[in-house]
mmCIF file of C-alpha atoms and ligand atoms in Angstrom:
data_model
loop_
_atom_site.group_PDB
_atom_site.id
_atom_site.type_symbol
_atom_site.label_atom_id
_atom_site.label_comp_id
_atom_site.label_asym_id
_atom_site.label_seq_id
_atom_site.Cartn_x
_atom_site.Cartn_y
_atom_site.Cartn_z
ATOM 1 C CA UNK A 1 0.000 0.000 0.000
ATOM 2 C CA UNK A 2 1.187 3.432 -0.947
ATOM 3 C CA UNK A 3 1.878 5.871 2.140
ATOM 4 C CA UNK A 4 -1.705 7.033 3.268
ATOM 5 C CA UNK A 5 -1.574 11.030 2.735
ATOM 6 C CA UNK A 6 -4.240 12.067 -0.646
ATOM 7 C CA UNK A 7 -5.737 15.289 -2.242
ATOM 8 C CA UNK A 8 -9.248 15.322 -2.911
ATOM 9 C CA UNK A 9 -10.663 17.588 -5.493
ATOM 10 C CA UNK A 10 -14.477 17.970 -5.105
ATOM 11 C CA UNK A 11 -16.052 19.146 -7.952
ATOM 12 C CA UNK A 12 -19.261 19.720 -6.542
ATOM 13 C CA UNK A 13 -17.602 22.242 -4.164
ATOM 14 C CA UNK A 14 -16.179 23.609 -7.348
ATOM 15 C CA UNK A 15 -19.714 23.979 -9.520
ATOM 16 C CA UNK A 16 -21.048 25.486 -6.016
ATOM 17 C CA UNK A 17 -18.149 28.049 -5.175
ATOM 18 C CA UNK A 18 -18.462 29.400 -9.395
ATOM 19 C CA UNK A 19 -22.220 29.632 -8.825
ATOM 20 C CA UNK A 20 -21.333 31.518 -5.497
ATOM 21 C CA UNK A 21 -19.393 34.135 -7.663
ATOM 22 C CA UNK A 22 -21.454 34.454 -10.178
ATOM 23 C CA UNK A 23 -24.277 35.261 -7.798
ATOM 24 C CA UNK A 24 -22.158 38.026 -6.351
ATOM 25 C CA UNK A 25 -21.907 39.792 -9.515
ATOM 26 C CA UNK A 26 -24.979 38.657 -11.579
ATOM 27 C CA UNK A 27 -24.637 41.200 -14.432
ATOM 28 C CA UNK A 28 -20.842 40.262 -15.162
ATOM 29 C CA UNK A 29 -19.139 38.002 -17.485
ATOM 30 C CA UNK A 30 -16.779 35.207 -15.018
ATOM 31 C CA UNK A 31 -13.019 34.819 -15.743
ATOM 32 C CA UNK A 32 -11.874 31.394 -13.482
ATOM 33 C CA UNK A 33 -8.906 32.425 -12.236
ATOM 34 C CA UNK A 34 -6.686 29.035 -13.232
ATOM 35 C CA UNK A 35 -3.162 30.129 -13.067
ATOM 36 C CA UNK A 36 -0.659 27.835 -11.050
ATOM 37 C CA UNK A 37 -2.170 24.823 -12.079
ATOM 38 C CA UNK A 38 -5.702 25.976 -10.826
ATOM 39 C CA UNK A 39 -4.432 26.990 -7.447
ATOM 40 C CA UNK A 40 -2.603 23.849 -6.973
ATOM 41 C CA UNK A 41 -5.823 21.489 -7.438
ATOM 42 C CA UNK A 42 -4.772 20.439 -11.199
ATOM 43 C CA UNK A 43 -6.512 22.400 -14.650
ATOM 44 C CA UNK A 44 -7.446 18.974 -15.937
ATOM 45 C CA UNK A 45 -9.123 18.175 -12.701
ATOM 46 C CA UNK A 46 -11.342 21.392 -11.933
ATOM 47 C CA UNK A 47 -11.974 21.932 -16.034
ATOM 48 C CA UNK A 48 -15.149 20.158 -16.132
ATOM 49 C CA UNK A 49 -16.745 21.249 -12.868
ATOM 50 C CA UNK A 50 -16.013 24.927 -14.463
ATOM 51 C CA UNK A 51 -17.446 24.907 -17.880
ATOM 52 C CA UNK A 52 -20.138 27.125 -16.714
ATOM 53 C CA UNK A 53 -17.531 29.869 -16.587
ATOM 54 C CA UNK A 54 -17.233 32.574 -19.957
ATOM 55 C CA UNK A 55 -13.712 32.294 -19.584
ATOM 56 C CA UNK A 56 -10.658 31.300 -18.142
ATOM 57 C CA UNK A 57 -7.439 33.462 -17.196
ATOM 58 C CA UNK A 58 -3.946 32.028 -16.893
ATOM 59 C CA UNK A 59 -0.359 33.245 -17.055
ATOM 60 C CA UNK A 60 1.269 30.773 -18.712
ATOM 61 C CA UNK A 61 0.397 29.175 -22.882
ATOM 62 C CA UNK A 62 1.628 26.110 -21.934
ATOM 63 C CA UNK A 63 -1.874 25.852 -19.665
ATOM 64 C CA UNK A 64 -3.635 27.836 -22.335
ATOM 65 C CA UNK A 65 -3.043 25.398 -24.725
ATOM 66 C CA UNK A 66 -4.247 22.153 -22.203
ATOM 67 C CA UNK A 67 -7.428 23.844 -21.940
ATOM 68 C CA UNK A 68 -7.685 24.465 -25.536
ATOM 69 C CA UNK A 69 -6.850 20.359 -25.662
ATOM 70 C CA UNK A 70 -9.497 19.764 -23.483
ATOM 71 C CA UNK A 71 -11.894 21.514 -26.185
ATOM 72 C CA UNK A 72 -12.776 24.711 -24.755
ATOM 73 C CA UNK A 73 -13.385 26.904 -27.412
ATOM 74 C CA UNK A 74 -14.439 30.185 -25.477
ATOM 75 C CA UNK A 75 -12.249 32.701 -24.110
ATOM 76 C CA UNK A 76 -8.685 32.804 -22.769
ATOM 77 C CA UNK A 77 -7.043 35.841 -20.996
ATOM 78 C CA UNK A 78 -3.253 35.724 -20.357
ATOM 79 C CA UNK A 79 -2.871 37.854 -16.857
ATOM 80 C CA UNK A 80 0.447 38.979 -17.415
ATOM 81 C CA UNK A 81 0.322 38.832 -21.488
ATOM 82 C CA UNK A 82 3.007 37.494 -23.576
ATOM 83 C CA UNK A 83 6.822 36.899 -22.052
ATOM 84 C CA UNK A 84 8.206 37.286 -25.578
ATOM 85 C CA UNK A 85 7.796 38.415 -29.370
ATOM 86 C CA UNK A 86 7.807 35.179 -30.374
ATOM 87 C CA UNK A 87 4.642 34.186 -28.003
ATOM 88 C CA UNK A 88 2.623 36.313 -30.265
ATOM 89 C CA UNK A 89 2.164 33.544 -32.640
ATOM 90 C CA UNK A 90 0.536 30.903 -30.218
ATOM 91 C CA UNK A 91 -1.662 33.667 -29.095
ATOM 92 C CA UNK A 92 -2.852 33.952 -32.756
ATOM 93 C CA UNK A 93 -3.103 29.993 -33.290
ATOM 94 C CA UNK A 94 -4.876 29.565 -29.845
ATOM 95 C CA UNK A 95 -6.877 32.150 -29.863
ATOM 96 C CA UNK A 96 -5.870 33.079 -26.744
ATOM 97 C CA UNK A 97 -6.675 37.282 -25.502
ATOM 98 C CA UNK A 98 -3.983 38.572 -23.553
ATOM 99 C CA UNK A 99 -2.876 41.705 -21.191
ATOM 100 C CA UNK A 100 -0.928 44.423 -22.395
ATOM 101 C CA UNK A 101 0.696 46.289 -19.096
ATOM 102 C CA UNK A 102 4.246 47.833 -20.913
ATOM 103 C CA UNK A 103 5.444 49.720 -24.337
ATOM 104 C CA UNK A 104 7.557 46.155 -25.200
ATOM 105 C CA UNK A 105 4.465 44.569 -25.293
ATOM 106 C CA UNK A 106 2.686 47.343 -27.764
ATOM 107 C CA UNK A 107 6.344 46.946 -29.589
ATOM 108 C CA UNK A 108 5.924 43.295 -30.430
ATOM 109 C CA UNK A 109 2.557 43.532 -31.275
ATOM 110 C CA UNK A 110 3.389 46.120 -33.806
ATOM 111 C CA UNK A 111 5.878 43.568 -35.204
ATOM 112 C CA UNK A 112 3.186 40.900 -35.152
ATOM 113 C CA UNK A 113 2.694 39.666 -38.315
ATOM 114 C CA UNK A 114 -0.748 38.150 -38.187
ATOM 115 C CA UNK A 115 -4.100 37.609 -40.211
ATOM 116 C CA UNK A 116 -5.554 37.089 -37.118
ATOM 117 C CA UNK A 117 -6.417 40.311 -34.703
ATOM 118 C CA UNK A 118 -5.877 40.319 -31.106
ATOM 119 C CA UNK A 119 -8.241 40.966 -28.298
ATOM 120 C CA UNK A 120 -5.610 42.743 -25.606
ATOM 121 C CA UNK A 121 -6.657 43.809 -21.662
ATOM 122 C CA UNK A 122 -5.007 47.356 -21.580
ATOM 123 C CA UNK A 123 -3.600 47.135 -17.984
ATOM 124 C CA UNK A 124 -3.414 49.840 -15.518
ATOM 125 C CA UNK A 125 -1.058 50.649 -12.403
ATOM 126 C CA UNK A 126 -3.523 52.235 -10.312
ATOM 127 C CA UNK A 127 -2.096 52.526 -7.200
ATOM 128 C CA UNK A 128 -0.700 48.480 -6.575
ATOM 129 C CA UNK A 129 3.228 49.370 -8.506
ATOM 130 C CA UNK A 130 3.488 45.578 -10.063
ATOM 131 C CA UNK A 131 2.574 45.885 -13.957
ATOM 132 C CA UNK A 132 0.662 48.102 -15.949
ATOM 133 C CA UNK A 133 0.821 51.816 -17.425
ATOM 134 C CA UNK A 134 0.302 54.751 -14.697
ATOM 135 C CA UNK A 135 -3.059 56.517 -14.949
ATOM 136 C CA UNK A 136 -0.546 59.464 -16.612
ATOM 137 C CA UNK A 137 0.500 57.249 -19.355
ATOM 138 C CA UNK A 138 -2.518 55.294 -19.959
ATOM 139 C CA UNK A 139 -4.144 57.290 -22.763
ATOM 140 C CA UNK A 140 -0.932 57.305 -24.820
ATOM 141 C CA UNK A 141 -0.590 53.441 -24.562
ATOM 142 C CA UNK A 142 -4.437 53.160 -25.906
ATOM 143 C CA UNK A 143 -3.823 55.586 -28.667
ATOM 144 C CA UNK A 144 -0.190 53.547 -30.011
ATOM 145 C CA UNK A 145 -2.330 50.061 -29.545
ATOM 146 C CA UNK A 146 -5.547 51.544 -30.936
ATOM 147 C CA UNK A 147 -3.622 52.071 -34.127
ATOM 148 C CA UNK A 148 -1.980 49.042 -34.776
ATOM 149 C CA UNK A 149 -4.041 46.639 -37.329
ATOM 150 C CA UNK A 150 -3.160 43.901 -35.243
ATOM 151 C CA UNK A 151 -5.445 45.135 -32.493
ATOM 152 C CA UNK A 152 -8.947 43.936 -32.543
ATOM 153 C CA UNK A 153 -10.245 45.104 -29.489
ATOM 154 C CA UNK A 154 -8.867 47.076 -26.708
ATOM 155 C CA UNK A 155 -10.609 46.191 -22.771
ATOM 156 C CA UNK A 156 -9.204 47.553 -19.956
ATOM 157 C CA UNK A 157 -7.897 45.859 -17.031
ATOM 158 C CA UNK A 158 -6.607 46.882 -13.087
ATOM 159 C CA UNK A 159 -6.103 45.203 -9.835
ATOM 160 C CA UNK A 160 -6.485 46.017 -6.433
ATOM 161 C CA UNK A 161 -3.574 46.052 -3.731
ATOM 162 C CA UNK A 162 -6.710 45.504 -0.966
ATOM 163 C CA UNK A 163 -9.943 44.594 -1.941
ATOM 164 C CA UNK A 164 -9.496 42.396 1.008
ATOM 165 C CA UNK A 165 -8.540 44.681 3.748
ATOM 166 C CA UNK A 166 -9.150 48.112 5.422
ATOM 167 C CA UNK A 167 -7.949 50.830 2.680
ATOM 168 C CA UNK A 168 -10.536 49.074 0.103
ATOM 169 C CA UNK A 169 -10.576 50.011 -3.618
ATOM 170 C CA UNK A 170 -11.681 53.301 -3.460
ATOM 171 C CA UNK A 171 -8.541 55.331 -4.153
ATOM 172 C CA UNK A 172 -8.040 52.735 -7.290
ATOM 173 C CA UNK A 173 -11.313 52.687 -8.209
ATOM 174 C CA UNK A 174 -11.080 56.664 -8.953
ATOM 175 C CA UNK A 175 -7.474 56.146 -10.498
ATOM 176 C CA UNK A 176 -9.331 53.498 -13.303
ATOM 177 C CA UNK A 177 -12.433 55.435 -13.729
ATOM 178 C CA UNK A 178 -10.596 58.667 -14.006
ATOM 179 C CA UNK A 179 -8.408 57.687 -16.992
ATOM 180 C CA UNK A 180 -10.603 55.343 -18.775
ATOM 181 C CA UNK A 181 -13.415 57.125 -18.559
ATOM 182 C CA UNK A 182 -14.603 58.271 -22.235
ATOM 183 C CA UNK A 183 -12.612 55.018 -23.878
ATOM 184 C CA UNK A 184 -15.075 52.718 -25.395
ATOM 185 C CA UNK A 185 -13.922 49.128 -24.669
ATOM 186 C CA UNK A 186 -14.831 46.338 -21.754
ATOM 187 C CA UNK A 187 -13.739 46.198 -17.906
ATOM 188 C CA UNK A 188 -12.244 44.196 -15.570
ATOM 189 C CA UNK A 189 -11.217 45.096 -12.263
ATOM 190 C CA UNK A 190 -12.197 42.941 -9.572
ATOM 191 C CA UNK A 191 -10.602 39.893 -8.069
ATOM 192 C CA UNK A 192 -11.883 36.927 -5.414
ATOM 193 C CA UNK A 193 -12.673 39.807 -2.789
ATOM 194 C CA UNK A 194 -13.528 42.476 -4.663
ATOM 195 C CA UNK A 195 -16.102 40.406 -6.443
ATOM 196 C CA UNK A 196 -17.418 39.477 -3.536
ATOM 197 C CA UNK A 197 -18.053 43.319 -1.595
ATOM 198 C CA UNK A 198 -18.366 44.911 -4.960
ATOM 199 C CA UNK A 199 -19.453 42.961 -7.192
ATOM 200 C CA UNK A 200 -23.385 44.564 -7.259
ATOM 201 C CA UNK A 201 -22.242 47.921 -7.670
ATOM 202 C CA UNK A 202 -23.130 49.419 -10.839
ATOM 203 C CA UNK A 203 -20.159 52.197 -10.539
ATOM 204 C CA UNK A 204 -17.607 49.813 -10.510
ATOM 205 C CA UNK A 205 -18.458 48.695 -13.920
ATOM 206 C CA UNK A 206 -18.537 44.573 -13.993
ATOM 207 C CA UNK A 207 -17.834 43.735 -17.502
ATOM 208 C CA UNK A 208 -15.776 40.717 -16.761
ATOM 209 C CA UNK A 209 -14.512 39.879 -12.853
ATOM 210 C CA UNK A 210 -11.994 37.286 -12.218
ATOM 211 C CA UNK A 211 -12.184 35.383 -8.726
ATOM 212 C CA UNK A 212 -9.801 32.782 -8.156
ATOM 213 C CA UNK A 213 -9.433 31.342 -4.700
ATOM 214 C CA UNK A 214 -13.351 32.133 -3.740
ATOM 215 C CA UNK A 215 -13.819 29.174 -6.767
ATOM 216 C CA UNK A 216 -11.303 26.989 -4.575
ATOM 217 C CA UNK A 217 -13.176 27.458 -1.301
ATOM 218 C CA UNK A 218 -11.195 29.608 0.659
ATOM 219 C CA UNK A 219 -12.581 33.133 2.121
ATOM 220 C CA UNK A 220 -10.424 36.007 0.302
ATOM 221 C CA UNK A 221 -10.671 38.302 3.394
ATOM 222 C CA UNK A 222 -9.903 35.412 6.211
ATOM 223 C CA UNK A 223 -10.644 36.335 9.131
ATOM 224 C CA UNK A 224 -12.668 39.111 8.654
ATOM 225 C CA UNK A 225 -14.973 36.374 6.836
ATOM 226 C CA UNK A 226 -14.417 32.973 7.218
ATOM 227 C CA UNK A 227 -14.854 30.583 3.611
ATOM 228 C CA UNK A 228 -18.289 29.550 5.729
ATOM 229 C CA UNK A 229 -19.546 32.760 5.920
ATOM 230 C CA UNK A 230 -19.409 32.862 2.426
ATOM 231 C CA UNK A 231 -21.207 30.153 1.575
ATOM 232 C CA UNK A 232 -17.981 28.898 -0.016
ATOM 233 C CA UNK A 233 -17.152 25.303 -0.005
ATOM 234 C CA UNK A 234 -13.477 23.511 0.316
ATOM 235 C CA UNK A 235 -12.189 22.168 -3.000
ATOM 236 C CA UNK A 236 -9.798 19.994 -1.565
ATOM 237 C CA UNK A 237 -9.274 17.891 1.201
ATOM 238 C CA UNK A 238 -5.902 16.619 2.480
ATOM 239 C CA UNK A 239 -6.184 13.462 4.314
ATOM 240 C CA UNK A 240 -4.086 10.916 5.546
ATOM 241 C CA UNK A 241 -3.904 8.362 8.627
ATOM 242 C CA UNK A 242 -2.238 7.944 12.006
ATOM 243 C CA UNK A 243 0.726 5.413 10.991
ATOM 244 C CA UNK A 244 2.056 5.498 14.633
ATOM 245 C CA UNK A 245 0.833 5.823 18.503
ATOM 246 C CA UNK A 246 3.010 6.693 21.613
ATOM 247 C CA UNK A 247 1.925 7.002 25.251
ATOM 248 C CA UNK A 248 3.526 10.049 26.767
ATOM 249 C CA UNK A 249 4.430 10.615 30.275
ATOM 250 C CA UNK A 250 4.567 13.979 32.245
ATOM 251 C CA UNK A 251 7.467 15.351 30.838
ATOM 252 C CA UNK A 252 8.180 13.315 27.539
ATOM 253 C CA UNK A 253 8.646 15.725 24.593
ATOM 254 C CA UNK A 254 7.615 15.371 20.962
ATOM 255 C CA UNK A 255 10.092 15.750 17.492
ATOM 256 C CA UNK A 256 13.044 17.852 16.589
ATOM 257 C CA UNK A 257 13.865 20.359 19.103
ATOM 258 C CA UNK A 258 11.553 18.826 22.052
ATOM 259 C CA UNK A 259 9.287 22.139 21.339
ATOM 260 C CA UNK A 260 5.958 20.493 23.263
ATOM 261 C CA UNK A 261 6.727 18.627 26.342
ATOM 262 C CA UNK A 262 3.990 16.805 27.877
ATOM 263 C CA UNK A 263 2.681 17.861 31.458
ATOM 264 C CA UNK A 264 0.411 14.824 31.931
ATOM 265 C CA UNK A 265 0.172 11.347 30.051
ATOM 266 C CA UNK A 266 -1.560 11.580 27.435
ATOM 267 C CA UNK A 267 -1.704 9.824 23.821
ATOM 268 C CA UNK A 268 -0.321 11.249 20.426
ATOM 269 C CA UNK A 269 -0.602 9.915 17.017
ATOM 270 C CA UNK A 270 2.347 10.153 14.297
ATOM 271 C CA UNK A 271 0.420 10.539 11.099
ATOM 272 C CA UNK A 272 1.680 10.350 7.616
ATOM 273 C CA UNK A 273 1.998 14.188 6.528
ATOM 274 C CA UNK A 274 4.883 16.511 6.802
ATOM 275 C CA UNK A 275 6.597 19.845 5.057
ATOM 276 C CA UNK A 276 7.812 17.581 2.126
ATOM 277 C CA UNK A 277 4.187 16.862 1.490
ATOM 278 C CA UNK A 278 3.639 20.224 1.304
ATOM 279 C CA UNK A 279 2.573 20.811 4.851
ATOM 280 C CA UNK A 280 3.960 24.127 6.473
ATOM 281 C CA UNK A 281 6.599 23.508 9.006
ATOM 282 C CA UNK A 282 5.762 27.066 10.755
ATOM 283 C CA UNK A 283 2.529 25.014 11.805
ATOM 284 C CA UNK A 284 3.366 24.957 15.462
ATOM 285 C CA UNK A 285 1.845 23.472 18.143
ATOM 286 C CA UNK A 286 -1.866 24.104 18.732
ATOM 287 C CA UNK A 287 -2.684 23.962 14.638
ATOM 288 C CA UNK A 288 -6.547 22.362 14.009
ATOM 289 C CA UNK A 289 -6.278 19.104 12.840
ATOM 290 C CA UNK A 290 -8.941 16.510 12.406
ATOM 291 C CA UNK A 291 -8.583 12.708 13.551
ATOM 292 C CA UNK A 292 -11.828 10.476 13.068
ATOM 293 C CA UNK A 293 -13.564 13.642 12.019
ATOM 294 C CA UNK A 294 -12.760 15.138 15.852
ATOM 295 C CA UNK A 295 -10.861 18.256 15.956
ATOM 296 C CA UNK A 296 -7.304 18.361 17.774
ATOM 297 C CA UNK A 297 -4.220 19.928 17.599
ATOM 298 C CA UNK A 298 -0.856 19.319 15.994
ATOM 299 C CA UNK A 299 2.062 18.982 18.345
ATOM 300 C CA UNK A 300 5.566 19.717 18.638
ATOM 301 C CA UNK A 301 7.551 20.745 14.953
ATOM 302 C CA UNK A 302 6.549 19.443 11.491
ATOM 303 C CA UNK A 303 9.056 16.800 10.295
ATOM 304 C CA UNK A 304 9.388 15.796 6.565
ATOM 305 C CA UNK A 305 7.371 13.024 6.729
ATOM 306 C CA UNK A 306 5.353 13.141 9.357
ATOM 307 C CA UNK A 307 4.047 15.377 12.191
ATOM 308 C CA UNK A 308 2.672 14.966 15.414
ATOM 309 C CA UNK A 309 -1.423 14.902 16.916
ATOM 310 C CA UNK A 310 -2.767 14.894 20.059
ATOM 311 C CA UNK A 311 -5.350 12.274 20.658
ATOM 312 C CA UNK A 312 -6.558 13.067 23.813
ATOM 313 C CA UNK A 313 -9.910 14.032 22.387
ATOM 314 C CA UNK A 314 -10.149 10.939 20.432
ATOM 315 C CA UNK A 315 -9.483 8.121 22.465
ATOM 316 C CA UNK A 316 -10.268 5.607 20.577
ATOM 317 C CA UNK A 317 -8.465 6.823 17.626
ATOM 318 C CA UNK A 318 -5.257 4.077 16.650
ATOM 319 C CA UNK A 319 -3.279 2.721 14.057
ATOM 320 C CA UNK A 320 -5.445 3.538 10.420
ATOM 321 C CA UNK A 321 -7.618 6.604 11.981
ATOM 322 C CA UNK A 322 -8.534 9.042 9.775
ATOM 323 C CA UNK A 323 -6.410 12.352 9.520
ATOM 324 C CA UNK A 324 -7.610 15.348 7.856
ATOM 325 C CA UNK A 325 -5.058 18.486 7.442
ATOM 326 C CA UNK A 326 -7.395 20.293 5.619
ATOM 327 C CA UNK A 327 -11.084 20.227 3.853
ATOM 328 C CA UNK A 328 -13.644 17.628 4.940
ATOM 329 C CA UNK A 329 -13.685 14.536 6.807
ATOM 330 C CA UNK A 330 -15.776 11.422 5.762
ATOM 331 C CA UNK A 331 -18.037 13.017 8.930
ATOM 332 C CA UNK A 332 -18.628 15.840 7.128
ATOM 333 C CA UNK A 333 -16.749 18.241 9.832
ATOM 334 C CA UNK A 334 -14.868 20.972 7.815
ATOM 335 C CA UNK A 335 -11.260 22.441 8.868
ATOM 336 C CA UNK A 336 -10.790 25.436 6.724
ATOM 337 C CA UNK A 337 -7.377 25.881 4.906
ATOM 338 C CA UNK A 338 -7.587 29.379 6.120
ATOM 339 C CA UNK A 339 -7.767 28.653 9.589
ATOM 340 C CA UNK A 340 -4.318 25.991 8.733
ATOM 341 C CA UNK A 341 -2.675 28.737 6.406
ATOM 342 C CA UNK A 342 -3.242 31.715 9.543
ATOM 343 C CA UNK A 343 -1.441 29.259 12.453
ATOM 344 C CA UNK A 344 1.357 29.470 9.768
ATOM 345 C CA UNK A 345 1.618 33.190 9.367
ATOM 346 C CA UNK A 346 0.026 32.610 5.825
ATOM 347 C CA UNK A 347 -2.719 32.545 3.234
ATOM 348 C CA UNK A 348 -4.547 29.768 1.861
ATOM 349 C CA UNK A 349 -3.528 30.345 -1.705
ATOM 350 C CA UNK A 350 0.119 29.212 -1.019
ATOM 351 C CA UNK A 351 -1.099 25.896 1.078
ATOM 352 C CA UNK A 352 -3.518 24.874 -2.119
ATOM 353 C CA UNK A 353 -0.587 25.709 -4.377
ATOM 354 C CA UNK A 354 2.297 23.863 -2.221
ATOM 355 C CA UNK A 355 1.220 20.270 -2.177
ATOM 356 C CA UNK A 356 3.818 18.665 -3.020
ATOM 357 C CA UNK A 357 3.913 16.236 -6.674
ATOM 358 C CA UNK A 358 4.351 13.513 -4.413
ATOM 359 C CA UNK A 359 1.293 13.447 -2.846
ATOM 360 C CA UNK A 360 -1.155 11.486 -5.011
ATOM 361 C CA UNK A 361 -4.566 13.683 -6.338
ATOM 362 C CA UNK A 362 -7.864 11.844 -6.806
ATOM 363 C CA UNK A 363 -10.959 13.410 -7.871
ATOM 364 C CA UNK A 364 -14.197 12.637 -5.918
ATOM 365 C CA UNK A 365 -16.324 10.547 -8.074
ATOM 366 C CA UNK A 366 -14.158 9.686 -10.931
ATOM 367 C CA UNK A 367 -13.927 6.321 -11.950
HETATM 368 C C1 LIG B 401 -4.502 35.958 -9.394
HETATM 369 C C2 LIG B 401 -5.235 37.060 -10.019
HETATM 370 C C3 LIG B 401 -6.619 37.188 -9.812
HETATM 371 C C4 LIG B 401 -7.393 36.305 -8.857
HETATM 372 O O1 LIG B 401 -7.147 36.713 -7.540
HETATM 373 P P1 LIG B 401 -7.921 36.039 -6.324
HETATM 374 O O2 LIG B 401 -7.522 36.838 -5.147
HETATM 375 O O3 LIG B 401 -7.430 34.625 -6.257
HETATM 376 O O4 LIG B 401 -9.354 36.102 -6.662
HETATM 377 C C5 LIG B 401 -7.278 38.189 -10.497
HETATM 378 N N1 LIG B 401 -6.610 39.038 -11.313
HETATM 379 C C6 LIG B 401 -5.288 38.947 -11.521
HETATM 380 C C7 LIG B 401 -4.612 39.923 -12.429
HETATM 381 C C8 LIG B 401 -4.550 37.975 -10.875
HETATM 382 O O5 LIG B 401 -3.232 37.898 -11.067
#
């Protein structure tokens, strides 16, 4: 038998989490965000739970081109556009729509020799500093692109520093509207949280949003909102089983650097799942974890391999119980990834997007 730990992608939770964002911003067309291997779940393993999308949007034509192979025919937005001249081409073959955020970009389109026009995502820097034109220079970038003849159609594209946090998207929001103003074309400005707290309102202009983690079932603004709160559902669960059982006595520490020491007896399991698996080490002592469906805590440092659990709350938990690091337990209890990601000083986008290749991914209710 292979070593216990799995990924399982739920589909269902994927359909539901897509509906979720689409009922947030009814009047909008829905990019699904799909870069990094679809958050780390797999784009051959979430494509069919998210044909009921209008697009998807990607960074790299290598995944373009396996979800034109799995025969979507509808749109495809490259995030950060082409990397190269030469990338032009297999935008034109594919079909694929792509930003356009700096003058080498407008350069090698110019160059471009193509029978084929492009649909390009003007992007703006309104306020975040990573790519785009400044508000200043926007007007001259649509005016060079506007008259090449290898320009189809120009839409206009921003993103928000904190659409999940306390400054909002208010001082961006003007920035956009400001300079794009009286240019006819489509927008697209609102991520996962965004979407989600703006995606009603008619100033903000909804042509086209693009949420990504909301589809994966983690809350954008955690823990403001939790992925509950949001009617959002988990996409994946991480699972494994307790390989190993020790009986502790008052003062018996646990793993590398004897961080817990035990004041009482009590009984831990040693469960198949550690940072090589894609597990955080910074997940300390006192981290949720699920055994048997019961919540209780991880103990004592992450190894490689294998980590620590307390099993005081499940007592009759042994050799072959159920572990779940994240997502949902065969009881149905949910730990959220968020809640995992926060005892590790992170996010759950770079827990979904960390498991490692060596743990094996199923996909519920595939044969
Ligand atoms: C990743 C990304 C998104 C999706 O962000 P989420 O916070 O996952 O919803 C949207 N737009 C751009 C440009 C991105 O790079």
């Amino acid at each position: 038998m292979p070593r216990p730990i799995q990924a399982t992608i739920h589909p269902e939770a994927l359909r539901h989490n897509l509906e979720r964002a689409r009922q947030a911003a009814p009047d909008a067309r829905l990019w699904a965000v799909v870069k990094a291997n679809a958050y780390g779940h797999g784009i051959e393993r979430v494509f069919d739970a998210m044909r009921a999308t209008d697009g998807f949007a990607l960074l790299e034509l290598s995944e373009a081109e396996r979800i034109r192979q799995l025969g979507w025919r509808g749109p495809i937005l490259l995030l950060e556009g082409v990397f190269d001249a030469r990338d032009l081409e297999l935008c034109s073959r594919l079909g694929v729509w792509h930003s356009v955020h700096c003058d080498q970009q407008i350069d090698w389109l110019a160059a471009h020799k193509t029978q084929q026009p492009h649909r390009v995502f003007l992007k703006m820097n309104s306020g975040m500093n990573r790519l785009g034109f400044t508000p200043e220079r926007f007007r001259s970038a649509y005016a060079r692109l506007n008259a090449l003849t290898q320009v189809e159609e120009i839409s206009f594209i921003t993103h928000f520093s904190d659409a999940d946090g306390p400054r909002g998207i208010e001082h961006q929001l003007q920035a956009f509207l400001g300079a794009t103003q009286d240019l006819p074309g489509e927008r697209s400005v609102c991520n996962s949280a965004a979407t989600l707290l703006h995606g009603m309102e008619a100033r903000v202009r909804n042509d086209w949003v693009r949420p990504g983690i909301v589809l994966y079932g983690s809350a954008p603004d955690y823990p403001l909102h939790t992925a509950a709160d949001w009617g959002l559902r988990p996409a994946m669960t991480l699972s494994t089983q307790v390989i190993g059982v020790q009986q502790l006595q008052a003062g018996d520490s646990v793993g590398y650097g004897s961080t817990f020491v035990a004041d009482a007896p009590m009984r831990t399991g040693i469960i198949a799942c550690g940072y090589a698996d894609g597990y955080p080490r910074h997940c300390g002592t006192g981290t949720p974890v699920l055994v048997n469906g019961v919540r209780t805590r991880v103990l004592g440092r992450v190894s490689m391999d294998m980590l620590n659990v307390d099993l005081t709350p499940v007592p009759d938990a042994g050799i072959g119980s159920d572990v779940t690091l994240w997502g949902t337990a065969r009881n149905g209890t949910q730990l959220s990834i968020d809640e995992v990601a926060a005892a590790a000083g992170t996010v759950g986008y770079e827990l979904m997007c960390a498991v490692a290749p060596r743990v094996p991914v199923v996909v519920e209710g595939a044969a």
